[in-house]
Amino acid sequence: MSHVAGPSRFEDAFHKSAERHERAWVFVAFVMLMGVLACTMYLVVYDYGMVVRTTGYRSDPTALGGSVPGSVPAAEAGLVKTGPNSYAVQMVAHMWGWTPTPLHIPQGATVTFYITSIDVLHGFEVKGTTINVTAVPGITGAVTYTFKRAGVFDIICNEYCGIEHQAMIGRIIVDQESKS
Ligand code: CUA
């Protein structure tokens, strides 16, 4: 038996065939991946109604009272009534606290929070609710929530923001409906 230098004709054909199959399967995998991606995008945009924030949501941090770390905005509107049972509030994060706090909300009210920061990144999280929005300087994020249960809710910062990060706590007080 003599050995031939280089691949035999059989080996050559085998490699060509394997390569064809590999290419076909890579294509199949690619199509499947794109399908999953398209379905995810569809769900996120049309089912959950999520939209990527655009420049329309940008805000000027200095207009809120200053960009000096630690300074609290002077213009503090608090809760603004926007409908029979709906409210809006500008929530400002700063090193290291939340304004306004404590925030009183009537039980059952639907509140839209417009959240921004005057200095660094903070995380606006209201314990016991689904509210969790990053407070970004220069950008205003919005989240709407209906407070069905009366009680005291802590606002915590869930984005490391400096030496007093762990003490950056605010308070939302949902006042019980007066029985009439
Ligand atoms: Cu603000 Cu951590």
PDB file of N, CA, C and O in Angstrom, residues 104-169:
ATOM      1  N   HIS A 104     -47.066  62.882  49.479  1.00  0.00           N
ATOM      2  CA  HIS A 104     -48.385  62.331  49.844  1.00  0.00           C
ATOM      3  C   HIS A 104     -49.210  62.081  48.590  1.00  0.00           C
ATOM      4  O   HIS A 104     -49.301  62.938  47.710  1.00  0.00           O
ATOM      5  N   ILE A 105     -49.784  60.893  48.516  1.00  0.00           N
ATOM      6  CA  ILE A 105     -50.601  60.505  47.366  1.00  0.00           C
ATOM      7  C   ILE A 105     -51.918  59.933  47.892  1.00  0.00           C
ATOM      8  O   ILE A 105     -51.909  59.098  48.799  1.00  0.00           O
ATOM      9  N   PRO A 106     -53.057  60.387  47.328  1.00  0.00           N
ATOM     10  CA  PRO A 106     -54.319  59.799  47.790  1.00  0.00           C
ATOM     11  C   PRO A 106     -54.454  58.348  47.297  1.00  0.00           C
ATOM     12  O   PRO A 106     -54.031  58.038  46.177  1.00  0.00           O
ATOM     13  N   GLN A 107     -55.014  57.491  48.113  1.00  0.00           N
ATOM     14  CA  GLN A 107     -55.164  56.084  47.771  1.00  0.00           C
ATOM     15  C   GLN A 107     -55.986  55.925  46.487  1.00  0.00           C
ATOM     16  O   GLN A 107     -56.986  56.601  46.286  1.00  0.00           O
ATOM     17  N   GLY A 108     -55.524  55.046  45.618  1.00  0.00           N
ATOM     18  CA  GLY A 108     -56.228  54.756  44.361  1.00  0.00           C
ATOM     19  C   GLY A 108     -55.801  55.658  43.213  1.00  0.00           C
ATOM     20  O   GLY A 108     -56.231  55.465  42.079  1.00  0.00           O
ATOM     21  N   ALA A 109     -54.945  56.647  43.500  1.00  0.00           N
ATOM     22  CA  ALA A 109     -54.529  57.595  42.466  1.00  0.00           C
ATOM     23  C   ALA A 109     -53.538  56.972  41.481  1.00  0.00           C
ATOM     24  O   ALA A 109     -52.720  56.137  41.854  1.00  0.00           O
ATOM     25  N   THR A 110     -53.666  57.392  40.238  1.00  0.00           N
ATOM     26  CA  THR A 110     -52.709  56.972  39.213  1.00  0.00           C
ATOM     27  C   THR A 110     -51.719  58.122  39.034  1.00  0.00           C
ATOM     28  O   THR A 110     -52.114  59.240  38.707  1.00  0.00           O
ATOM     29  N   VAL A 111     -50.476  57.825  39.297  1.00  0.00           N
ATOM     30  CA  VAL A 111     -49.456  58.883  39.283  1.00  0.00           C
ATOM     31  C   VAL A 111     -48.399  58.621  38.218  1.00  0.00           C
ATOM     32  O   VAL A 111     -47.889  57.508  38.097  1.00  0.00           O
ATOM     33  N   THR A 112     -48.100  59.658  37.435  1.00  0.00           N
ATOM     34  CA  THR A 112     -47.006  59.568  36.476  1.00  0.00           C
ATOM     35  C   THR A 112     -45.820  60.318  37.054  1.00  0.00           C
ATOM     36  O   THR A 112     -45.927  61.503  37.384  1.00  0.00           O
ATOM     37  N   PHE A 113     -44.731  59.602  37.232  1.00  0.00           N
ATOM     38  CA  PHE A 113     -43.508  60.209  37.745  1.00  0.00           C
ATOM     39  C   PHE A 113     -42.620  60.587  36.567  1.00  0.00           C
ATOM     40  O   PHE A 113     -42.386  59.760  35.685  1.00  0.00           O
ATOM     41  N   TYR A 114     -42.155  61.833  36.572  1.00  0.00           N
ATOM     42  CA  TYR A 114     -41.167  62.266  35.585  1.00  0.00           C
ATOM     43  C   TYR A 114     -39.850  62.353  36.335  1.00  0.00           C
ATOM     44  O   TYR A 114     -39.693  63.196  37.223  1.00  0.00           O
ATOM     45  N   ILE A 115     -38.951  61.451  36.007  1.00  0.00           N
ATOM     46  CA  ILE A 115     -37.744  61.292  36.819  1.00  0.00           C
ATOM     47  C   ILE A 115     -36.492  61.764  36.107  1.00  0.00           C
ATOM     48  O   ILE A 115     -36.239  61.398  34.960  1.00  0.00           O
ATOM     49  N   THR A 116     -35.720  62.561  36.820  1.00  0.00           N
ATOM     50  CA  THR A 116     -34.430  62.981  36.291  1.00  0.00           C
ATOM     51  C   THR A 116     -33.444  63.164  37.448  1.00  0.00           C
ATOM     52  O   THR A 116     -33.809  63.020  38.608  1.00  0.00           O
ATOM     53  N   SER A 117     -32.210  63.422  37.100  1.00  0.00           N
ATOM     54  CA  SER A 117     -31.170  63.638  38.111  1.00  0.00           C
ATOM     55  C   SER A 117     -30.469  64.954  37.814  1.00  0.00           C
ATOM     56  O   SER A 117     -30.367  65.359  36.654  1.00  0.00           O
ATOM     57  N   ILE A 118     -29.997  65.621  38.874  1.00  0.00           N
ATOM     58  CA  ILE A 118     -29.273  66.876  38.642  1.00  0.00           C
ATOM     59  C   ILE A 118     -27.766  66.671  38.694  1.00  0.00           C
ATOM     60  O   ILE A 118     -27.006  67.594  38.436  1.00  0.00           O
ATOM     61  N   ASP A 119     -27.314  65.481  39.070  1.00  0.00           N
ATOM     62  CA  ASP A 119     -25.864  65.292  39.123  1.00  0.00           C
ATOM     63  C   ASP A 119     -25.391  64.009  38.435  1.00  0.00           C
ATOM     64  O   ASP A 119     -24.907  64.066  37.313  1.00  0.00           O
ATOM     65  N   VAL A 120     -25.520  62.886  39.107  1.00  0.00           N
ATOM     66  CA  VAL A 120     -25.020  61.630  38.528  1.00  0.00           C
ATOM     67  C   VAL A 120     -26.175  60.641  38.365  1.00  0.00           C
ATOM     68  O   VAL A 120     -27.314  60.960  38.659  1.00  0.00           O
ATOM     69  N   LEU A 121     -25.858  59.443  37.876  1.00  0.00           N
ATOM     70  CA  LEU A 121     -26.878  58.404  37.728  1.00  0.00           C
ATOM     71  C   LEU A 121     -27.394  57.956  39.091  1.00  0.00           C
ATOM     72  O   LEU A 121     -26.612  57.727  40.007  1.00  0.00           O
ATOM     73  N   HIS A 122     -28.715  57.856  39.214  1.00  0.00           N
ATOM     74  CA  HIS A 122     -29.338  57.283  40.398  1.00  0.00           C
ATOM     75  C   HIS A 122     -30.388  56.281  39.911  1.00  0.00           C
ATOM     76  O   HIS A 122     -30.725  56.262  38.730  1.00  0.00           O
ATOM     77  N   GLY A 123     -30.868  55.470  40.833  1.00  0.00           N
ATOM     78  CA  GLY A 123     -31.918  54.516  40.465  1.00  0.00           C
ATOM     79  C   GLY A 123     -33.162  54.772  41.294  1.00  0.00           C
ATOM     80  O   GLY A 123     -33.124  54.708  42.512  1.00  0.00           O
ATOM     81  N   PHE A 124     -34.267  55.093  40.611  1.00  0.00           N
ATOM     82  CA  PHE A 124     -35.527  55.384  41.302  1.00  0.00           C
ATOM     83  C   PHE A 124     -36.324  54.097  41.452  1.00  0.00           C
ATOM     84  O   PHE A 124     -36.908  53.605  40.488  1.00  0.00           O
ATOM     85  N   GLU A 125     -36.311  53.550  42.666  1.00  0.00           N
ATOM     86  CA  GLU A 125     -37.053  52.317  42.923  1.00  0.00           C
ATOM     87  C   GLU A 125     -37.964  52.533  44.116  1.00  0.00           C
ATOM     88  O   GLU A 125     -37.537  53.021  45.156  1.00  0.00           O
ATOM     89  N   VAL A 126     -39.235  52.200  43.938  1.00  0.00           N
ATOM     90  CA  VAL A 126     -40.188  52.330  45.038  1.00  0.00           C
ATOM     91  C   VAL A 126     -40.498  50.926  45.548  1.00  0.00           C
ATOM     92  O   VAL A 126     -41.071  50.111  44.814  1.00  0.00           O
ATOM     93  N   LYS A 127     -40.078  50.659  46.773  1.00  0.00           N
ATOM     94  CA  LYS A 127     -40.248  49.334  47.361  1.00  0.00           C
ATOM     95  C   LYS A 127     -41.725  48.956  47.429  1.00  0.00           C
ATOM     96  O   LYS A 127     -42.572  49.784  47.748  1.00  0.00           O
ATOM     97  N   GLY A 128     -42.008  47.710  47.084  1.00  0.00           N
ATOM     98  CA  GLY A 128     -43.381  47.208  47.162  1.00  0.00           C
ATOM     99  C   GLY A 128     -44.210  47.535  45.931  1.00  0.00           C
ATOM    100  O   GLY A 128     -45.403  47.260  45.890  1.00  0.00           O
ATOM    101  N   THR A 129     -43.571  48.181  44.926  1.00  0.00           N
ATOM    102  CA  THR A 129     -44.257  48.485  43.674  1.00  0.00           C
ATOM    103  C   THR A 129     -43.376  47.966  42.516  1.00  0.00           C
ATOM    104  O   THR A 129     -42.312  47.419  42.754  1.00  0.00           O
ATOM    105  N   THR A 130     -43.852  48.180  41.303  1.00  0.00           N
ATOM    106  CA  THR A 130     -43.060  47.758  40.140  1.00  0.00           C
ATOM    107  C   THR A 130     -42.245  48.922  39.581  1.00  0.00           C
ATOM    108  O   THR A 130     -41.665  48.823  38.511  1.00  0.00           O
ATOM    109  N   ILE A 131     -42.215  50.050  40.322  1.00  0.00           N
ATOM    110  CA  ILE A 131     -41.504  51.232  39.832  1.00  0.00           C
ATOM    111  C   ILE A 131     -39.991  51.054  39.972  1.00  0.00           C
ATOM    112  O   ILE A 131     -39.494  50.818  41.064  1.00  0.00           O
ATOM    113  N   ASN A 132     -39.309  51.158  38.854  1.00  0.00           N
ATOM    114  CA  ASN A 132     -37.848  51.023  38.848  1.00  0.00           C
ATOM    115  C   ASN A 132     -37.321  51.690  37.580  1.00  0.00           C
ATOM    116  O   ASN A 132     -37.376  51.122  36.491  1.00  0.00           O
ATOM    117  N   VAL A 133     -36.881  52.929  37.732  1.00  0.00           N
ATOM    118  CA  VAL A 133     -36.418  53.717  36.589  1.00  0.00           C
ATOM    119  C   VAL A 133     -35.066  54.347  36.914  1.00  0.00           C
ATOM    120  O   VAL A 133     -34.859  54.826  38.025  1.00  0.00           O
ATOM    121  N   THR A 134     -34.173  54.349  35.985  1.00  0.00           N
ATOM    122  CA  THR A 134     -32.882  54.986  36.209  1.00  0.00           C
ATOM    123  C   THR A 134     -33.032  56.491  36.037  1.00  0.00           C
ATOM    124  O   THR A 134     -33.641  56.946  35.069  1.00  0.00           O
ATOM    125  N   ALA A 135     -32.503  57.256  36.991  1.00  0.00           N
ATOM    126  CA  ALA A 135     -32.538  58.716  36.905  1.00  0.00           C
ATOM    127  C   ALA A 135     -31.243  59.170  36.245  1.00  0.00           C
ATOM    128  O   ALA A 135     -30.164  58.993  36.797  1.00  0.00           O
ATOM    129  N   VAL A 136     -31.384  59.721  35.031  1.00  0.00           N
ATOM    130  CA  VAL A 136     -30.226  60.102  34.236  1.00  0.00           C
ATOM    131  C   VAL A 136     -30.159  61.615  34.107  1.00  0.00           C
ATOM    132  O   VAL A 136     -31.144  62.242  33.736  1.00  0.00           O
ATOM    133  N   PRO A 137     -29.007  62.235  34.409  1.00  0.00           N
ATOM    134  CA  PRO A 137     -28.911  63.687  34.227  1.00  0.00           C
ATOM    135  C   PRO A 137     -29.136  64.065  32.764  1.00  0.00           C
ATOM    136  O   PRO A 137     -28.569  63.434  31.876  1.00  0.00           O
ATOM    137  N   GLY A 138     -29.983  65.041  32.544  1.00  0.00           N
ATOM    138  CA  GLY A 138     -30.236  65.501  31.178  1.00  0.00           C
ATOM    139  C   GLY A 138     -31.346  64.775  30.453  1.00  0.00           C
ATOM    140  O   GLY A 138     -31.731  65.148  29.355  1.00  0.00           O
ATOM    141  N   ILE A 139     -31.860  63.718  31.065  1.00  0.00           N
ATOM    142  CA  ILE A 139     -32.932  62.947  30.428  1.00  0.00           C
ATOM    143  C   ILE A 139     -34.042  62.733  31.448  1.00  0.00           C
ATOM    144  O   ILE A 139     -33.764  62.500  32.620  1.00  0.00           O
ATOM    145  N   THR A 140     -35.289  62.880  30.999  1.00  0.00           N
ATOM    146  CA  THR A 140     -36.402  62.630  31.895  1.00  0.00           C
ATOM    147  C   THR A 140     -37.085  61.335  31.500  1.00  0.00           C
ATOM    148  O   THR A 140     -37.517  61.176  30.371  1.00  0.00           O
ATOM    149  N   GLY A 141     -37.151  60.418  32.420  1.00  0.00           N
ATOM    150  CA  GLY A 141     -37.846  59.154  32.199  1.00  0.00           C
ATOM    151  C   GLY A 141     -39.222  59.243  32.825  1.00  0.00           C
ATOM    152  O   GLY A 141     -39.434  60.034  33.738  1.00  0.00           O
ATOM    153  N   ALA A 142     -40.168  58.485  32.318  1.00  0.00           N
ATOM    154  CA  ALA A 142     -41.524  58.528  32.868  1.00  0.00           C
ATOM    155  C   ALA A 142     -42.019  57.134  33.215  1.00  0.00           C
ATOM    156  O   ALA A 142     -41.719  56.171  32.508  1.00  0.00           O
ATOM    157  N   VAL A 143     -42.754  57.060  34.311  1.00  0.00           N
ATOM    158  CA  VAL A 143     -43.367  55.796  34.709  1.00  0.00           C
ATOM    159  C   VAL A 143     -44.701  56.106  35.381  1.00  0.00           C
ATOM    160  O   VAL A 143     -44.828  57.109  36.087  1.00  0.00           O
ATOM    161  N   THR A 144     -45.714  55.296  35.070  1.00  0.00           N
ATOM    162  CA  THR A 144     -47.042  55.520  35.636  1.00  0.00           C
ATOM    163  C   THR A 144     -47.421  54.333  36.517  1.00  0.00           C
ATOM    164  O   THR A 144     -47.183  53.186  36.144  1.00  0.00           O
ATOM    165  N   TYR A 145     -47.983  54.651  37.673  1.00  0.00           N
ATOM    166  CA  TYR A 145     -48.334  53.598  38.626  1.00  0.00           C
ATOM    167  C   TYR A 145     -49.594  53.991  39.389  1.00  0.00           C
ATOM    168  O   TYR A 145     -49.806  55.160  39.702  1.00  0.00           O
ATOM    169  N   THR A 146     -50.429  52.995  39.669  1.00  0.00           N
ATOM    170  CA  THR A 146     -51.640  53.243  40.450  1.00  0.00           C
ATOM    171  C   THR A 146     -51.444  52.692  41.856  1.00  0.00           C
ATOM    172  O   THR A 146     -51.159  51.502  42.023  1.00  0.00           O
ATOM    173  N   PHE A 147     -51.570  53.580  42.837  1.00  0.00           N
ATOM    174  CA  PHE A 147     -51.375  53.183  44.236  1.00  0.00           C
ATOM    175  C   PHE A 147     -52.700  52.711  44.834  1.00  0.00           C
ATOM    176  O   PHE A 147     -53.501  53.513  45.311  1.00  0.00           O
ATOM    177  N   LYS A 148     -52.911  51.395  44.783  1.00  0.00           N
ATOM    178  CA  LYS A 148     -54.189  50.839  45.254  1.00  0.00           C
ATOM    179  C   LYS A 148     -54.204  50.654  46.768  1.00  0.00           C
ATOM    180  O   LYS A 148     -55.248  50.649  47.387  1.00  0.00           O
ATOM    181  N   ARG A 149     -53.005  50.470  47.344  1.00  0.00           N
ATOM    182  CA  ARG A 149     -52.885  50.149  48.758  1.00  0.00           C
ATOM    183  C   ARG A 149     -52.346  51.367  49.522  1.00  0.00           C
ATOM    184  O   ARG A 149     -51.405  52.015  49.071  1.00  0.00           O
ATOM    185  N   ALA A 150     -52.982  51.651  50.647  1.00  0.00           N
ATOM    186  CA  ALA A 150     -52.499  52.749  51.484  1.00  0.00           C
ATOM    187  C   ALA A 150     -51.278  52.298  52.277  1.00  0.00           C
ATOM    188  O   ALA A 150     -51.084  51.107  52.498  1.00  0.00           O
ATOM    189  N   GLY A 151     -50.464  53.256  52.662  1.00  0.00           N
ATOM    190  CA  GLY A 151     -49.286  52.902  53.460  1.00  0.00           C
ATOM    191  C   GLY A 151     -48.080  53.739  53.115  1.00  0.00           C
ATOM    192  O   GLY A 151     -48.159  54.691  52.339  1.00  0.00           O
ATOM    193  N   VAL A 152     -46.969  53.369  53.716  1.00  0.00           N
ATOM    194  CA  VAL A 152     -45.719  54.096  53.504  1.00  0.00           C
ATOM    195  C   VAL A 152     -44.819  53.279  52.579  1.00  0.00           C
ATOM    196  O   VAL A 152     -44.597  52.098  52.798  1.00  0.00           O
ATOM    197  N   PHE A 153     -44.354  53.914  51.526  1.00  0.00           N
ATOM    198  CA  PHE A 153     -43.474  53.249  50.559  1.00  0.00           C
ATOM    199  C   PHE A 153     -42.121  53.954  50.533  1.00  0.00           C
ATOM    200  O   PHE A 153     -42.060  55.167  50.393  1.00  0.00           O
ATOM    201  N   ASP A 154     -41.088  53.170  50.667  1.00  0.00           N
ATOM    202  CA  ASP A 154     -39.739  53.754  50.636  1.00  0.00           C
ATOM    203  C   ASP A 154     -39.244  53.893  49.204  1.00  0.00           C
ATOM    204  O   ASP A 154     -39.410  52.992  48.389  1.00  0.00           O
ATOM    205  N   ILE A 155     -38.648  55.051  48.933  1.00  0.00           N
ATOM    206  CA  ILE A 155     -37.972  55.238  47.647  1.00  0.00           C
ATOM    207  C   ILE A 155     -36.506  54.944  47.919  1.00  0.00           C
ATOM    208  O   ILE A 155     -35.914  55.559  48.813  1.00  0.00           O
ATOM    209  N   ILE A 156     -35.939  54.012  47.190  1.00  0.00           N
ATOM    210  CA  ILE A 156     -34.522  53.740  47.399  1.00  0.00           C
ATOM    211  C   ILE A 156     -33.753  54.011  46.104  1.00  0.00           C
ATOM    212  O   ILE A 156     -34.336  54.084  45.026  1.00  0.00           O
ATOM    213  N   CYS A 157     -32.461  54.200  46.263  1.00  0.00           N
ATOM    214  CA  CYS A 157     -31.613  54.396  45.095  1.00  0.00           C
ATOM    215  C   CYS A 157     -30.909  53.068  44.822  1.00  0.00           C
ATOM    216  O   CYS A 157     -30.250  52.528  45.694  1.00  0.00           O
ATOM    217  N   ASN A 158     -31.088  52.550  43.620  1.00  0.00           N
ATOM    218  CA  ASN A 158     -30.496  51.237  43.333  1.00  0.00           C
ATOM    219  C   ASN A 158     -29.348  51.319  42.314  1.00  0.00           C
ATOM    220  O   ASN A 158     -29.042  50.363  41.625  1.00  0.00           O
ATOM    221  N   GLU A 159     -28.753  52.511  42.251  1.00  0.00           N
ATOM    222  CA  GLU A 159     -27.621  52.722  41.336  1.00  0.00           C
ATOM    223  C   GLU A 159     -26.524  53.382  42.162  1.00  0.00           C
ATOM    224  O   GLU A 159     -26.751  54.455  42.715  1.00  0.00           O
ATOM    225  N   TYR A 160     -25.384  52.730  42.271  1.00  0.00           N
ATOM    226  CA  TYR A 160     -24.343  53.297  43.137  1.00  0.00           C
ATOM    227  C   TYR A 160     -23.974  54.719  42.691  1.00  0.00           C
ATOM    228  O   TYR A 160     -23.638  54.945  41.528  1.00  0.00           O
ATOM    229  N   CYS A 161     -24.041  55.670  43.656  1.00  0.00           N
ATOM    230  CA  CYS A 161     -23.892  57.073  43.276  1.00  0.00           C
ATOM    231  C   CYS A 161     -22.974  57.854  44.203  1.00  0.00           C
ATOM    232  O   CYS A 161     -22.946  59.071  44.183  1.00  0.00           O
ATOM    233  N   GLY A 162     -22.244  57.151  45.047  1.00  0.00           N
ATOM    234  CA  GLY A 162     -21.328  57.875  45.917  1.00  0.00           C
ATOM    235  C   GLY A 162     -21.400  57.404  47.353  1.00  0.00           C
ATOM    236  O   GLY A 162     -22.090  56.446  47.679  1.00  0.00           O
ATOM    237  N   ILE A 163     -20.702  58.128  48.200  1.00  0.00           N
ATOM    238  CA  ILE A 163     -20.480  57.726  49.586  1.00  0.00           C
ATOM    239  C   ILE A 163     -21.770  57.554  50.394  1.00  0.00           C
ATOM    240  O   ILE A 163     -21.858  56.715  51.266  1.00  0.00           O
ATOM    241  N   GLU A 164     -22.810  58.352  50.065  1.00  0.00           N
ATOM    242  CA  GLU A 164     -24.056  58.266  50.830  1.00  0.00           C
ATOM    243  C   GLU A 164     -25.162  57.511  50.084  1.00  0.00           C
ATOM    244  O   GLU A 164     -26.339  57.636  50.414  1.00  0.00           O
ATOM    245  N   HIS A 165     -24.754  56.745  49.070  1.00  0.00           N
ATOM    246  CA  HIS A 165     -25.715  56.008  48.236  1.00  0.00           C
ATOM    247  C   HIS A 165     -26.721  55.205  49.049  1.00  0.00           C
ATOM    248  O   HIS A 165     -27.927  55.255  48.814  1.00  0.00           O
ATOM    249  N   GLN A 166     -26.209  54.466  50.035  1.00  0.00           N
ATOM    250  CA  GLN A 166     -27.089  53.575  50.819  1.00  0.00           C
ATOM    251  C   GLN A 166     -28.072  54.347  51.691  1.00  0.00           C
ATOM    252  O   GLN A 166     -29.056  53.787  52.148  1.00  0.00           O
ATOM    253  N   ALA A 167     -27.818  55.640  51.894  1.00  0.00           N
ATOM    254  CA  ALA A 167     -28.710  56.440  52.744  1.00  0.00           C
ATOM    255  C   ALA A 167     -29.666  57.289  51.897  1.00  0.00           C
ATOM    256  O   ALA A 167     -30.401  58.114  52.423  1.00  0.00           O
ATOM    257  N   MET A 168     -29.637  57.087  50.594  1.00  0.00           N
ATOM    258  CA  MET A 168     -30.467  57.886  49.689  1.00  0.00           C
ATOM    259  C   MET A 168     -31.891  57.334  49.668  1.00  0.00           C
ATOM    260  O   MET A 168     -32.265  56.578  48.784  1.00  0.00           O
ATOM    261  N   ILE A 169     -32.631  57.703  50.678  1.00  0.00           N
ATOM    262  CA  ILE A 169     -33.976  57.154  50.846  1.00  0.00           C
ATOM    263  C   ILE A 169     -35.004  58.272  50.863  1.00  0.00           C
ATOM    264  O   ILE A 169     -34.805  59.311  51.504  1.00  0.00           O
TER     265      ILE A 169
END
